[in-house]
Structure formats: C-alpha cells, structure tokens
PDB file of C-alpha atoms in Angstrom:
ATOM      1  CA  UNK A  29       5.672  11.823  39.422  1.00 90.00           C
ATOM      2  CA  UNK A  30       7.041  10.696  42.498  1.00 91.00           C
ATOM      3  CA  UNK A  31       3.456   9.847  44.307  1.00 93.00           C
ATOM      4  CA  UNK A  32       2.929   8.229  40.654  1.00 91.00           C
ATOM      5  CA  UNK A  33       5.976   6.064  40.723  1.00 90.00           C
ATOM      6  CA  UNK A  34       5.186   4.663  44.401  1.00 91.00           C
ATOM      7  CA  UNK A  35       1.664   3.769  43.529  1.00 90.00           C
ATOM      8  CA  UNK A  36       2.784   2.040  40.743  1.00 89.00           C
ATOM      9  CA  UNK A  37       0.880   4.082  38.183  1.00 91.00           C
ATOM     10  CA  UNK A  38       4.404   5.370  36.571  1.00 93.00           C
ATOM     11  CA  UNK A  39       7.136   2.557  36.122  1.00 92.00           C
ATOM     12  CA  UNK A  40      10.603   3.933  35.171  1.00 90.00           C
ATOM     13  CA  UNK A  41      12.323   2.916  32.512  1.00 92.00           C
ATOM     14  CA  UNK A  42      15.114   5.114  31.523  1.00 91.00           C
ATOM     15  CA  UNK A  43      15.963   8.110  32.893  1.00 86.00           C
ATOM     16  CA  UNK A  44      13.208  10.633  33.213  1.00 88.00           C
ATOM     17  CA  UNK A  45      11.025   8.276  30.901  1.00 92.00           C
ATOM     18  CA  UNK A  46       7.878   6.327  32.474  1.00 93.00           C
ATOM     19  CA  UNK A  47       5.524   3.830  31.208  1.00 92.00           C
ATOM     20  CA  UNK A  48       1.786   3.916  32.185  1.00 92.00           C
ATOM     21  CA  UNK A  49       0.452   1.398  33.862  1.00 83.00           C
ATOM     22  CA  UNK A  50       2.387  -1.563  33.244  1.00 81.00           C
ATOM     23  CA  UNK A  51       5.800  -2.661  32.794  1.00 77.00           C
ATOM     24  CA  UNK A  52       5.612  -4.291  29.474  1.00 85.00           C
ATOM     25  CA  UNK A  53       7.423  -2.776  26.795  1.00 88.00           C
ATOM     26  CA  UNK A  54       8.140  -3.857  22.970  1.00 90.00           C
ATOM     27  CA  UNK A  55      11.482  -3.811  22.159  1.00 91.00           C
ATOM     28  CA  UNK A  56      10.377  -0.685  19.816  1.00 93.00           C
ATOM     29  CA  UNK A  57       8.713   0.997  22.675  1.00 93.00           C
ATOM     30  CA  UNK A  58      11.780   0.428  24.646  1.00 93.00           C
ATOM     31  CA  UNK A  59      13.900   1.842  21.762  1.00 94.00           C
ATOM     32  CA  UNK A  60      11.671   4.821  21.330  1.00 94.00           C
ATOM     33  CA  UNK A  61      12.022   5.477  25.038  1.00 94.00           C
ATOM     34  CA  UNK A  62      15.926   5.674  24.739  1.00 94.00           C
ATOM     35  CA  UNK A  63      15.674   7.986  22.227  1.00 94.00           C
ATOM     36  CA  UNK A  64      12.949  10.106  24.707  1.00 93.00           C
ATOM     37  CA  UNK A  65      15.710   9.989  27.299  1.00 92.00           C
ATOM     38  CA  UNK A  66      18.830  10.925  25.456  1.00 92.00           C
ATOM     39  CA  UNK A  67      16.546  14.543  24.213  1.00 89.00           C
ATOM     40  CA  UNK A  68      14.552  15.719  21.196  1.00 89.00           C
ATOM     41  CA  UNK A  69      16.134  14.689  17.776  1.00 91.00           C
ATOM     42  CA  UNK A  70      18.008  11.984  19.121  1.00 94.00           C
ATOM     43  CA  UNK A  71      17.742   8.482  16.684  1.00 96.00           C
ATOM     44  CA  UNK A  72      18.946   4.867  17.040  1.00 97.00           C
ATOM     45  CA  UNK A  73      21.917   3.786  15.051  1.00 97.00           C
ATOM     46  CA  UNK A  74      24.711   2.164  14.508  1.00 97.00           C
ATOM     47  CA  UNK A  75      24.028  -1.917  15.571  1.00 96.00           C
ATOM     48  CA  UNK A  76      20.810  -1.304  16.728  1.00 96.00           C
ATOM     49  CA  UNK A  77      19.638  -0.021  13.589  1.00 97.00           C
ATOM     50  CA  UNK A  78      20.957  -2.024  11.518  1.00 97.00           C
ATOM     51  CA  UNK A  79      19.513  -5.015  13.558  1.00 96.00           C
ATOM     52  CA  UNK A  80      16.131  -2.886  12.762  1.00 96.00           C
ATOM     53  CA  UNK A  81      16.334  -2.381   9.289  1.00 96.00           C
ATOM     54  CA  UNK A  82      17.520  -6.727   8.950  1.00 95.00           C
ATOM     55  CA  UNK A  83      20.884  -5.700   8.262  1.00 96.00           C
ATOM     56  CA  UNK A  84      22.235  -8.155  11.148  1.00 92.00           C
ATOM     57  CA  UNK A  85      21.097 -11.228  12.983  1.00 90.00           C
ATOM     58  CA  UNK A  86      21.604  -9.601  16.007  1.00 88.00           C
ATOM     59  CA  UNK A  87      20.059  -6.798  18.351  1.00 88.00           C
ATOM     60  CA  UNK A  88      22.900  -5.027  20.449  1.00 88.00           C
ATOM     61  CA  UNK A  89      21.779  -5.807  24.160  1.00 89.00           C
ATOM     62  CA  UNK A  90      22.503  -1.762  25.051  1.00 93.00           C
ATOM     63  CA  UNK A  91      20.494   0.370  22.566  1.00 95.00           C
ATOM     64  CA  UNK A  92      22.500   2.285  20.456  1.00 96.00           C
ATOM     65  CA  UNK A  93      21.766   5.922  20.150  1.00 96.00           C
ATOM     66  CA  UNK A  94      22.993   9.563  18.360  1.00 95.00           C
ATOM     67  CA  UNK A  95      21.717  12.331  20.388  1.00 92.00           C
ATOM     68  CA  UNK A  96      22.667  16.149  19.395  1.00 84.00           C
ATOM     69  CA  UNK A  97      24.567  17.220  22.063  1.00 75.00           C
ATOM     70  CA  UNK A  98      27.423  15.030  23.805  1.00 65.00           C
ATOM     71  CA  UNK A  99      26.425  16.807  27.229  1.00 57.00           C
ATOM     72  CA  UNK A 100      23.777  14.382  29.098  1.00 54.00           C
ATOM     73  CA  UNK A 101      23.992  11.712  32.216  1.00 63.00           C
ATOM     74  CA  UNK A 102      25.496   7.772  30.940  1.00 83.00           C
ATOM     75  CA  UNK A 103      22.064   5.794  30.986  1.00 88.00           C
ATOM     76  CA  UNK A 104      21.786   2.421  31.797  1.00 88.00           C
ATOM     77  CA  UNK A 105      20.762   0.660  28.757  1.00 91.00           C
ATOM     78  CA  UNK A 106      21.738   3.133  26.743  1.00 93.00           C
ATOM     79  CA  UNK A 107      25.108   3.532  24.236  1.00 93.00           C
ATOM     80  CA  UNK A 108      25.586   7.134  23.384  1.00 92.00           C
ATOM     81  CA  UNK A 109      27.527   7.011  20.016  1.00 93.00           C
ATOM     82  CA  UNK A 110      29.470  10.059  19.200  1.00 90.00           C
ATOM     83  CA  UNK A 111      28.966  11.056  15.599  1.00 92.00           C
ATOM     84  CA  UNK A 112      28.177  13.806  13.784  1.00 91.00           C
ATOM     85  CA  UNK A 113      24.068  13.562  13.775  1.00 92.00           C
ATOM     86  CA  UNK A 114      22.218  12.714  10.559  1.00 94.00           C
ATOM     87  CA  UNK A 115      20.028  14.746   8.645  1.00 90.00           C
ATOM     88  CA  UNK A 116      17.369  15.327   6.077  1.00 91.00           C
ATOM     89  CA  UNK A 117      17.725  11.534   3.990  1.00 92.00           C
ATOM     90  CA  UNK A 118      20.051  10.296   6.656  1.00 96.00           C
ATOM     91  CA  UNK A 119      16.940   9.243   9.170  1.00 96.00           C
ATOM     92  CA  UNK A 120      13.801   6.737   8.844  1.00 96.00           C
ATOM     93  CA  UNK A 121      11.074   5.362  10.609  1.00 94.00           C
ATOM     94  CA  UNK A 122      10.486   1.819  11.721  1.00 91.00           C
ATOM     95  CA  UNK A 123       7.352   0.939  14.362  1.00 89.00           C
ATOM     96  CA  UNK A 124       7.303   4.689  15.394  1.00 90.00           C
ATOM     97  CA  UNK A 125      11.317   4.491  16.311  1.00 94.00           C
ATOM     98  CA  UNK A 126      13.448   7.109  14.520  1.00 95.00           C
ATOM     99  CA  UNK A 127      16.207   5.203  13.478  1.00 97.00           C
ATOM    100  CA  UNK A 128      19.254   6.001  10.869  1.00 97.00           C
ATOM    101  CA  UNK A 129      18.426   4.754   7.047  1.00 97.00           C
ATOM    102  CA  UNK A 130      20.281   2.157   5.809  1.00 97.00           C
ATOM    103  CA  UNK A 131      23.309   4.226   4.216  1.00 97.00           C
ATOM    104  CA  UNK A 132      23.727   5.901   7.221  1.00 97.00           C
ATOM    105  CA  UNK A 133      23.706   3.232   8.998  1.00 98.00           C
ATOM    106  CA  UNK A 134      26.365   1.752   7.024  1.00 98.00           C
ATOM    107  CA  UNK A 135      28.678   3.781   7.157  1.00 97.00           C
ATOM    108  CA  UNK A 136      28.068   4.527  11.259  1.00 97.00           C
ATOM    109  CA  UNK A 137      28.792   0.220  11.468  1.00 97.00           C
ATOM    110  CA  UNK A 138      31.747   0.841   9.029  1.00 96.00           C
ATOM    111  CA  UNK A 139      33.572   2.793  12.507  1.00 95.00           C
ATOM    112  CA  UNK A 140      32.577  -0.117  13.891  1.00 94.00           C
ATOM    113  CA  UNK A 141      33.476  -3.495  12.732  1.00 94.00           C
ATOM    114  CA  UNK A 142      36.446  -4.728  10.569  1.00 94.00           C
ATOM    115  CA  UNK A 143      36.611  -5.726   7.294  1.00 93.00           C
ATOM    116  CA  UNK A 144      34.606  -9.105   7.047  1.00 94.00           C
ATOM    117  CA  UNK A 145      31.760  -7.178   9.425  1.00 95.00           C
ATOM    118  CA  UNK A 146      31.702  -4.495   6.942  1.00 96.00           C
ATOM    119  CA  UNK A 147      31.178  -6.304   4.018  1.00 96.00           C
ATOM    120  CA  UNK A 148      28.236  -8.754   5.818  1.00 96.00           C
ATOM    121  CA  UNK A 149      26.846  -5.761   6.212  1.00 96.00           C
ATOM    122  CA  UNK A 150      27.176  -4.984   2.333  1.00 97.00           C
ATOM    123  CA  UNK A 151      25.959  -8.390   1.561  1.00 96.00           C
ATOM    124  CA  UNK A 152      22.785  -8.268   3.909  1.00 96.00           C
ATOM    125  CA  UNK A 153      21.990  -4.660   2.574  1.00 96.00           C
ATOM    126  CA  UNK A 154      21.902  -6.374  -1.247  1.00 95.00           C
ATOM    127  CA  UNK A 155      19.801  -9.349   0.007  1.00 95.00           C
ATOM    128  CA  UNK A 156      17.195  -6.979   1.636  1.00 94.00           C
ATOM    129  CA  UNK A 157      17.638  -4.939  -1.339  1.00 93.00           C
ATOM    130  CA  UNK A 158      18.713  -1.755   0.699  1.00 95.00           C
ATOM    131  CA  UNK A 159      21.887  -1.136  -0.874  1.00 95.00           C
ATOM    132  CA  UNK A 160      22.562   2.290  -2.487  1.00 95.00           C
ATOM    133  CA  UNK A 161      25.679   3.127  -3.274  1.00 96.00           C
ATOM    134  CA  UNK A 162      25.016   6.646  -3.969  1.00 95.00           C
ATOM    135  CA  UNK A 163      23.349   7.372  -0.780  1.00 95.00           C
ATOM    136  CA  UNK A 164      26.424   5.818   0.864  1.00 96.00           C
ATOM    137  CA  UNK A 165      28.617   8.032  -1.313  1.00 96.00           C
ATOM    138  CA  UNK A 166      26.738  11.186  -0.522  1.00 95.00           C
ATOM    139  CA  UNK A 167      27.069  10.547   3.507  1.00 95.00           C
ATOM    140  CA  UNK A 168      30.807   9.894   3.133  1.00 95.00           C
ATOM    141  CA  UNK A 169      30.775  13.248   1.092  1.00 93.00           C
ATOM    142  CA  UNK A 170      29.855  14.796   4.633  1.00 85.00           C
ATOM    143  CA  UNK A 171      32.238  14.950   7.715  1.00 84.00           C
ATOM    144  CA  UNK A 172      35.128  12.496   7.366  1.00 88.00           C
ATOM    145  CA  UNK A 173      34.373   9.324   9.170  1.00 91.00           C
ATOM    146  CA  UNK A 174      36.097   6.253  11.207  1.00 92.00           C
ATOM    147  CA  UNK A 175      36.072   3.439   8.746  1.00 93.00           C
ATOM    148  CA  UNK A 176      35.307   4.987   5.249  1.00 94.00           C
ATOM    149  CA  UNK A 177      38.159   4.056   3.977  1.00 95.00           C
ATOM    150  CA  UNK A 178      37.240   0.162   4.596  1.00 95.00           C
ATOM    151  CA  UNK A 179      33.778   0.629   3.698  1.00 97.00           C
ATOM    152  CA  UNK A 180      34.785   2.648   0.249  1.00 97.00           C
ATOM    153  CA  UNK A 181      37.100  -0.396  -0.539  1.00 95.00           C
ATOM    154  CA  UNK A 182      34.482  -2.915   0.383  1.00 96.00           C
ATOM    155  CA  UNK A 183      31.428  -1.368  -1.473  1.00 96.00           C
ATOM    156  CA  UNK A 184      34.148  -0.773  -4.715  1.00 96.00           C
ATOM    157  CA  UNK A 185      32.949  -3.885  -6.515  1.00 95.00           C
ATOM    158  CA  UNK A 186      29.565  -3.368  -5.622  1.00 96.00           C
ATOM    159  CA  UNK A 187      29.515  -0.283  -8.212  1.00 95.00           C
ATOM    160  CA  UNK A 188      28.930  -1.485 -11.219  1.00 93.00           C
ATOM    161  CA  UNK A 189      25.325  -2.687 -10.392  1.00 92.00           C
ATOM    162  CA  UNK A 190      22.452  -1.145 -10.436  1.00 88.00           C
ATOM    163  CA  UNK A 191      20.507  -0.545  -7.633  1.00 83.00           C
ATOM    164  CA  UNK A 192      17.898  -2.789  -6.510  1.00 78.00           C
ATOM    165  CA  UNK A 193      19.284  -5.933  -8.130  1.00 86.00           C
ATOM    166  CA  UNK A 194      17.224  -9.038  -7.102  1.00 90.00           C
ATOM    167  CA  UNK A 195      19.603 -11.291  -4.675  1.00 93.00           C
ATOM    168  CA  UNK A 196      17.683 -13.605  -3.103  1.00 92.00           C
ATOM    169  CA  UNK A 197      20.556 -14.898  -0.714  1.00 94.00           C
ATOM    170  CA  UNK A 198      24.036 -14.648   1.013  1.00 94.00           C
ATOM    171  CA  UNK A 199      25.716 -17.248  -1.263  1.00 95.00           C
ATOM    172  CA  UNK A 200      25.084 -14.659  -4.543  1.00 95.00           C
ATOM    173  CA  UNK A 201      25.583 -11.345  -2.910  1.00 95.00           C
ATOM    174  CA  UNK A 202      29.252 -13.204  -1.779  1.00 95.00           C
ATOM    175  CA  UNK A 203      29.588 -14.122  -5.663  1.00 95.00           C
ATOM    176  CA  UNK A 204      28.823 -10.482  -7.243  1.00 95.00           C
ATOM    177  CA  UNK A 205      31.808  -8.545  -5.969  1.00 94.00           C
ATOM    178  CA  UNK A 206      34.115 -12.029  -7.142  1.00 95.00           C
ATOM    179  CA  UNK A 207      32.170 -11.563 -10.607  1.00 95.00           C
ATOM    180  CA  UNK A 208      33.592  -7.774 -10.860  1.00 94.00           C
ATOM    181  CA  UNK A 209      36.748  -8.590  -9.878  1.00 93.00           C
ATOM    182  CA  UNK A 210      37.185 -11.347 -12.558  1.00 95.00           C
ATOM    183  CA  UNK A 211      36.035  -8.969 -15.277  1.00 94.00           C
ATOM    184  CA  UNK A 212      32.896 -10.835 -15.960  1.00 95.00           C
ATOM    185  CA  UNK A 213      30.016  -9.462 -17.436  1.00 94.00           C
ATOM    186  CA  UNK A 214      27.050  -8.312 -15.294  1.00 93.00           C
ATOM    187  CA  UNK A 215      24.640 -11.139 -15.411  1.00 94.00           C
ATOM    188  CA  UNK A 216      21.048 -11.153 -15.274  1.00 93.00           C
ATOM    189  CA  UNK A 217      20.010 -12.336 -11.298  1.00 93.00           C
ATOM    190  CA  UNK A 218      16.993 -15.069 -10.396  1.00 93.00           C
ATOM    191  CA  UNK A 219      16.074 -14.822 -14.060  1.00 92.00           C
ATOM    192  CA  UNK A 220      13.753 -17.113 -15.501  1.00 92.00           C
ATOM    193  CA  UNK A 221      15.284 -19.486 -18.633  1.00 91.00           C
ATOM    194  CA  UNK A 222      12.845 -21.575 -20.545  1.00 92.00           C
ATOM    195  CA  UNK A 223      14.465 -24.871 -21.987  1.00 91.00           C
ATOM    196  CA  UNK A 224      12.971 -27.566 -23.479  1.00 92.00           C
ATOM    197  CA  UNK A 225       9.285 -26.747 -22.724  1.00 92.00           C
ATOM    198  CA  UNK A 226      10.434 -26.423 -18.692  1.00 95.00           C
ATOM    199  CA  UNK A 227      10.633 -23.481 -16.357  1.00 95.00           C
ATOM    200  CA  UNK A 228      13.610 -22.762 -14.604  1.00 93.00           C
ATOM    201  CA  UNK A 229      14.883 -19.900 -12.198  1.00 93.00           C
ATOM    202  CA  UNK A 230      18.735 -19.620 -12.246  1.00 93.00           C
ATOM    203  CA  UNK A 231      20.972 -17.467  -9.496  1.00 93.00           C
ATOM    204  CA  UNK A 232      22.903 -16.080 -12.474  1.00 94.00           C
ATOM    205  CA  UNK A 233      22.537 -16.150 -16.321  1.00 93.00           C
ATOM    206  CA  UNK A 234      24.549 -14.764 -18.853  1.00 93.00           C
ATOM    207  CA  UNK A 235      22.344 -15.144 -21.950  1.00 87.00           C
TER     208      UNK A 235
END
C-alpha cells in the first residue's frame, strides 16, 4: 500500500480508505468511503442524510456518520454521531451509500436542531412526500432520544393526515398543521375543480 501510495496508484482519502487511480470522487463515493473508514455497518445520518434524502438545502461540509462501536481514531472529514445504531427499517440506500431512512433520520436531526429546524424538516419530509408518522412513532418507541419531545410536539398536528398526501410546496405543508389546529376539516390537496367548463388545480378544497 505504501509503494502504491508513492507511485500514485493509491490516493488516500480517509483513513485506511484509497481510491484507484485518480483523485476524483463523487460526493457519494466520498460518503461511501466515510462509512468504509468508520467499520462495517456503519451508515450516514443525521444532516448528511437528510441533505441525501432532499430533506435540507444543505450538505453538512463534515460527513455525518453512526458507526457501531464508539471506539475508533477522530477522522478528518468525518462526524462520528453517537446514537444508538439503526436497524432493520431504520436504514436505506441512495447511489450505493447506506444512509438512515427518512424517519430515522428525523428523529436523529430532532437531537439536533431547535424547534423551527425541526419542523422544516417536517415540512420538507411532506413536500417530498416522505413523511410517516408511524415510522417516526415506532423509532421513538426504541431507546429514548435527545429531542423527541420537540419532534413529538411538532409532528402532533401532522397526525390526522394520511400518509402520502400530495403537497406540492412549503407554503401548504406550513398551512396543514394551522388547519388542525383551527379545527378545520381535512381538505382535499392539489385537487382538480371543474367550474364553468374550465380546469382548475386548487392548493386546498373543501368540497
């Protein structure tokens, strides 16, 4: 490896993890390499994958990462996030990157940012139509967590509807959780209304 590295066949790029050849990387080659360094069964989460799964503008500039042990040299690059790992459901795949699934990843941010981060989050999870509230319920049901008690108030409105709902933008996930707490009936989203021989999509119609 060493012979390798000085004839420039091997180029480092995190601990103990080389790339072959040339030192071009995609951001998710670079992300599957952190997850090579910090060990087998280690996944990106927290900002980083929610900047993967287009729950946030964006991408942390260290590359955020649950490995299963805490033991393990600090890697440049690298942001070794302490939290019980996640299993079975808990993990997905983007690009070849093993990443946490949007509830996870949720509720890891939740330990993370306040309130008004939290429920952008919520929001951007509706828009992209990723938001489950079941799935978020059954990771809370696991070891207690930093932050569930914001996220459980946050996500409270968001019960009520089913998932999946069509929300096209920002503006209308903001207005659902106002809707619930006005007592207002669920309305039908980006529904089609014909009127007067003309076509017309509307955010929200109550028929």
């Amino acid at each position: 490896i060493t012979e390798s590295v000085a004839l420039g066949r091997l180029l480092p790029v995190f601990h103990g993890v080389y790339s072959v050849g040339h030192g071009y990387l995609t951001i998710h080659a670079r992300m599957l390499a952190a997850t090579m360094a910090c060990g087998e069964g280690s996944v990106v989460s927290h900002g980083t994958a929610a900047w993967l799964l287009g729950l946030r503008e964006w991408r942390p500039e260290a590359i955020d990462v649950i490995a299963p042990v805490e033991a393990g040299r600090k890697i440049d690059g690298i942001r070794r996030r302490f939290v019980p790992p996640p299993v079975g459901r808990e993990i997905c795949r983007r690009n070849g990157v093993l990443l946490t699934g949007p509830a996870r990843t949720i509720v890891d941010c939740a330990g993370i940012l306040d309130g008004r981060g939290v429920a952008e989050l919520i929001e951007q999870a509706a828009v992209e139509g990723l938001l489950d509230v079941t799935a978020i319920d059954r990771v809370l049901d696991g070891p207690r967590r930093r932050g569930s008690n914001r996220l459980l108030q946050v996500i409270a409105p968001w019960r009520r509807y089913r998932r999946g709902i069509k929300i096209r933008s920002r503006m209308e996930a903001k207005l659902l959780p106002l809707l619930t707490e006005a007592g207002l009936p669920v309305p039908q989203t980006n529904a089609t209304l014909r009127l007067a021989g003309k076509v017309y999509e509307v955010d929200f119609l109550w028929r």
